[in-house]
Amino acid sequence: MKYLKTAMVIAIALAAVIVALPAEDSDGDVRITTGIEWKFDTLSGGSITIPISSSYSETFTAHITVTEGSKTVYQGDKEISRDTESIKISMPDFKSEGDHKLVITFSSDNPYDYIFTPESTTVTVHVDSNVLSNWSTYLVIIIAVIAIVAVVYLKMRDTPKEKPEMTFEQLEEERKAKMAAKSEKKTQKTESPSTERKRYTGKKKE
């Protein structure tokens, strides 16, 4: 009986030790796989897409920090489940042109329950120059548009209006009308002096 009690005490102690063992001895982890993609420019910043593979059946929250030297350029949380294939880190304010060496670190509220392999990774991204990010570019575009509008306006103003196309008959009628108008003016000029002369003669006889 004494040995039985001793065995039970030992069994309970072993069970307590097993429960107290950290989960890092298990095979589960979130693996950061290769093929990290990124795209940045000086107008809208950009994002980093990190492929992952989780062997945990449950969903948990991962804390992600991105640093450049001693400066933290991103902090955020992402939900990770067994179906999660990638994490996208959006960084719209990261617009400094050139190459940047960034360190991405992963963690969780339960570091013994959820393990990242590796816990951090380094990536060098390049921020491309976008011409639209410079205000002087907009000024040049506005000036160019104003200049084009001015040239088009002056061209239209100086270009004589084309007469509508007319048939031969219409042109002939227009010519005859002009000739008739000229003839009528001549007739009026010829008749005018004789009429005045008659009036003058009539008055003299009286």
CSV table of C-alpha atoms in Angstrom, one decimal:
chain,number,residue,atom,x,y,z
A,1,MET,CA,0.0,0.0,0.0
A,2,LYS,CA,2.9,2.3,0.8
A,3,TYR,CA,4.4,1.7,-2.6
A,4,LEU,CA,1.1,2.4,-4.3
A,5,LYS,CA,0.8,5.8,-2.6
A,6,THR,CA,4.4,6.6,-3.6
A,7,ALA,CA,3.7,5.7,-7.2
A,8,MET,CA,0.6,7.9,-7.3
A,9,VAL,CA,2.5,10.8,-5.9
A,10,ILE,CA,5.2,10.4,-8.5
A,11,ALA,CA,2.6,10.1,-11.3
A,12,ILE,CA,0.9,13.3,-10.2
A,13,ALA,CA,4.2,15.1,-10.0
A,14,LEU,CA,5.1,13.9,-13.6
A,15,ALA,CA,1.8,15.1,-14.9
A,16,ALA,CA,2.3,18.5,-13.3
A,17,VAL,CA,5.8,18.8,-14.9
A,18,ILE,CA,4.4,17.8,-18.4
A,19,VAL,CA,1.6,20.5,-18.1
A,20,ALA,CA,4.2,23.0,-17.1
A,21,LEU,CA,6.5,22.3,-20.1
A,22,PRO,CA,6.5,25.2,-22.6
A,23,ALA,CA,4.8,24.6,-26.0
A,24,GLU,CA,8.0,25.2,-27.8
A,25,ASP,CA,8.8,21.5,-27.6
A,26,SER,CA,5.8,20.9,-29.9
A,27,ASP,CA,6.1,20.7,-33.7
A,28,GLY,CA,3.7,23.6,-34.3
A,29,ASP,CA,4.9,26.9,-35.7
A,30,VAL,CA,4.3,29.7,-38.2
A,31,ARG,CA,6.9,29.4,-40.9
A,32,ILE,CA,8.0,32.5,-42.9
A,33,THR,CA,8.5,31.1,-46.3
A,34,THR,CA,10.6,32.5,-49.1
A,35,GLY,CA,9.3,34.9,-51.9
A,36,ILE,CA,8.7,38.1,-50.0
A,37,GLU,CA,7.3,40.7,-52.4
A,38,TRP,CA,7.2,44.5,-52.1
A,39,LYS,CA,6.4,47.6,-54.2
A,40,PHE,CA,6.9,51.2,-53.2
A,41,ASP,CA,7.0,54.7,-54.8
A,42,THR,CA,7.3,58.3,-53.7
A,43,LEU,CA,3.6,59.1,-54.4
A,44,SER,CA,1.6,56.5,-52.5
A,45,GLY,CA,4.2,54.5,-50.4
A,46,GLY,CA,3.6,50.8,-50.8
A,47,SER,CA,3.3,47.4,-49.1
A,48,ILE,CA,5.2,44.2,-48.3
A,49,THR,CA,3.6,40.8,-48.8
A,50,ILE,CA,5.1,37.9,-46.7
A,51,PRO,CA,4.2,34.3,-47.6
A,52,ILE,CA,3.6,32.2,-44.4
A,53,SER,CA,2.5,28.7,-43.5
A,54,SER,CA,0.8,28.1,-40.1
A,55,SER,CA,0.6,24.6,-38.6
A,56,TYR,CA,-1.7,25.8,-35.8
A,57,SER,CA,-5.4,24.8,-36.1
A,58,GLU,CA,-6.7,27.8,-34.2
A,59,THR,CA,-6.6,31.5,-35.2
A,60,PHE,CA,-4.4,33.9,-33.2
A,61,THR,CA,-3.1,37.4,-33.4
A,62,ALA,CA,0.4,38.1,-34.5
A,63,HIS,CA,2.2,41.4,-33.7
A,64,ILE,CA,4.4,42.7,-36.5
A,65,THR,CA,7.0,45.4,-36.2
A,66,VAL,CA,9.1,46.8,-39.1
A,67,THR,CA,12.2,48.8,-38.3
A,68,GLU,CA,14.9,50.6,-40.3
A,69,GLY,CA,17.9,51.0,-38.1
A,70,SER,CA,16.6,52.4,-34.8
A,71,LYS,CA,13.5,53.8,-36.3
A,72,THR,CA,10.1,51.9,-36.2
A,73,VAL,CA,8.4,52.4,-39.6
A,74,TYR,CA,5.4,50.1,-39.0
A,75,GLN,CA,3.6,48.4,-36.1
A,76,GLY,CA,0.4,46.4,-36.5
A,77,ASP,CA,-1.5,43.2,-35.8
A,78,LYS,CA,-2.6,40.4,-38.2
A,79,GLU,CA,-4.9,37.5,-37.6
A,80,ILE,CA,-3.3,34.2,-38.6
A,81,SER,CA,-5.1,30.9,-39.2
A,82,ARG,CA,-4.3,27.6,-40.7
A,83,ASP,CA,-5.6,28.9,-44.0
A,84,THR,CA,-3.5,32.1,-44.0
A,85,GLU,CA,-1.0,32.0,-46.9
A,86,SER,CA,0.4,35.5,-46.7
A,87,ILE,CA,0.5,38.7,-44.6
A,88,LYS,CA,0.3,42.1,-46.3
A,89,ILE,CA,1.9,45.0,-44.6
A,90,SER,CA,0.6,48.3,-45.9
A,91,MET,CA,2.9,51.3,-45.5
A,92,PRO,CA,1.4,54.3,-47.3
A,93,ASP,CA,3.6,56.8,-45.6
A,94,PHE,CA,6.9,55.1,-46.5
A,95,LYS,CA,7.8,57.4,-49.5
A,96,SER,CA,11.5,58.1,-49.1
A,97,GLU,CA,13.2,57.5,-52.5
A,98,GLY,CA,16.0,54.9,-52.6
A,99,ASP,CA,17.0,51.6,-51.0
A,100,HIS,CA,15.9,50.7,-47.5
A,101,LYS,CA,17.0,47.8,-45.3
A,102,LEU,CA,14.1,46.7,-43.2
A,103,VAL,CA,13.9,44.2,-40.3
A,104,ILE,CA,10.5,42.6,-39.9
A,105,THR,CA,9.8,41.0,-36.5
A,106,PHE,CA,7.0,38.7,-35.5
A,107,SER,CA,5.6,38.0,-32.0
A,108,SER,CA,2.4,37.0,-30.1
A,109,ASP,CA,0.9,37.5,-26.7
A,110,ASN,CA,1.7,33.8,-26.0
A,111,PRO,CA,5.2,33.3,-27.1
A,112,TYR,CA,5.3,29.7,-25.7
A,113,ASP,CA,2.1,28.8,-27.5
A,114,TYR,CA,2.8,30.3,-30.9
A,115,ILE,CA,6.3,30.2,-32.4
A,116,PHE,CA,7.5,32.0,-35.5
A,117,THR,CA,10.3,30.5,-37.7
A,118,PRO,CA,12.2,32.7,-38.0
A,119,GLU,CA,11.1,35.4,-35.5
A,120,SER,CA,12.5,38.1,-37.7
A,121,THR,CA,13.6,38.5,-41.3
A,122,THR,CA,15.4,41.2,-43.3
A,123,VAL,CA,14.4,42.6,-46.6
A,124,THR,CA,15.9,45.4,-48.7
A,125,VAL,CA,13.2,47.4,-50.6
A,126,HIS,CA,13.5,50.2,-53.2
A,127,VAL,CA,11.2,53.2,-53.3
A,128,ASP,CA,10.8,54.3,-56.9
A,129,SER,CA,10.5,57.9,-57.8
A,130,ASN,CA,7.1,58.9,-59.1
A,131,VAL,CA,7.0,62.2,-61.1
A,132,LEU,CA,3.5,63.0,-59.8
A,133,SER,CA,4.8,63.2,-56.2
A,134,ASN,CA,6.6,66.5,-57.0
A,135,TRP,CA,4.3,69.6,-57.0
A,136,SER,CA,6.5,71.2,-59.6
A,137,THR,CA,5.4,68.5,-62.1
A,138,TYR,CA,1.8,69.6,-61.6
A,139,LEU,CA,2.8,73.2,-62.3
A,140,VAL,CA,4.6,72.3,-65.5
A,141,ILE,CA,1.5,70.3,-66.6
A,142,ILE,CA,-0.8,73.2,-65.9
A,143,ILE,CA,1.4,75.7,-67.8
A,144,ALA,CA,1.6,73.3,-70.7
A,145,VAL,CA,-2.2,72.9,-70.8
A,146,ILE,CA,-2.7,76.7,-70.7
A,147,ALA,CA,-0.2,77.1,-73.5
A,148,ILE,CA,-1.9,74.5,-75.7
A,149,VAL,CA,-5.3,76.1,-75.1
A,150,ALA,CA,-3.9,79.6,-76.0
A,151,VAL,CA,-2.3,78.3,-79.3
A,152,VAL,CA,-5.5,76.5,-80.3
A,153,TYR,CA,-7.6,79.6,-79.6
A,154,LEU,CA,-5.3,81.9,-81.6
A,155,LYS,CA,-5.3,79.4,-84.4
A,156,MET,CA,-9.1,79.2,-84.5
A,157,ARG,CA,-9.4,83.0,-84.4
A,158,ASP,CA,-7.0,83.6,-87.3
A,159,THR,CA,-8.3,80.9,-89.5
A,160,PRO,CA,-10.9,82.3,-92.0
A,161,LYS,CA,-14.2,80.7,-91.9
A,162,GLU,CA,-14.7,78.5,-94.9
A,163,LYS,CA,-17.8,79.1,-97.0
A,164,PRO,CA,-20.2,76.3,-97.3
A,165,GLU,CA,-19.8,74.3,-100.5
A,166,MET,CA,-22.2,75.4,-103.2
A,167,THR,CA,-23.3,73.8,-106.4
A,168,PHE,CA,-22.6,75.4,-109.8
A,169,GLU,CA,-26.3,76.5,-110.1
A,170,GLN,CA,-26.1,78.2,-106.7
A,171,LEU,CA,-22.9,80.0,-107.6
A,172,GLU,CA,-24.4,81.2,-110.9
A,173,GLU,CA,-27.5,82.5,-109.1
A,174,GLU,CA,-25.3,84.3,-106.6
A,175,ARG,CA,-23.3,85.9,-109.5
A,176,LYS,CA,-26.5,87.0,-111.2
A,177,ALA,CA,-27.8,88.5,-108.0
A,178,LYS,CA,-24.7,90.5,-107.5
A,179,MET,CA,-24.7,91.7,-111.1
A,180,ALA,CA,-28.4,92.7,-110.8
A,181,ALA,CA,-27.7,94.6,-107.6
A,182,LYS,CA,-24.8,96.5,-109.3
A,183,SER,CA,-27.0,97.3,-112.3
A,184,GLU,CA,-29.8,98.6,-110.1
A,185,LYS,CA,-27.4,101.0,-108.3
A,186,LYS,CA,-26.2,102.3,-111.7
A,187,THR,CA,-29.7,103.0,-112.8
A,188,GLN,CA,-30.5,104.9,-109.7
A,189,LYS,CA,-27.4,107.0,-110.1
A,190,THR,CA,-28.3,107.8,-113.8
A,191,GLU,CA,-31.9,108.7,-113.1
A,192,SER,CA,-31.3,110.9,-110.1
A,193,PRO,CA,-29.8,114.0,-111.9
A,194,SER,CA,-32.6,114.1,-114.6
A,195,THR,CA,-35.2,114.0,-111.9
A,196,GLU,CA,-33.6,116.9,-110.1
A,197,ARG,CA,-33.3,118.9,-113.4
A,198,LYS,CA,-37.0,118.5,-114.2
A,199,ARG,CA,-38.0,119.7,-110.8
A,200,TYR,CA,-35.7,122.8,-111.2
A,201,THR,CA,-37.1,123.5,-114.7
A,202,GLY,CA,-40.7,123.3,-113.6
A,203,LYS,CA,-40.1,125.7,-110.8
A,204,LYS,CA,-38.5,128.2,-113.2
A,205,LYS,CA,-41.4,128.2,-115.6
A,206,GLU,CA,-43.7,129.0,-112.8
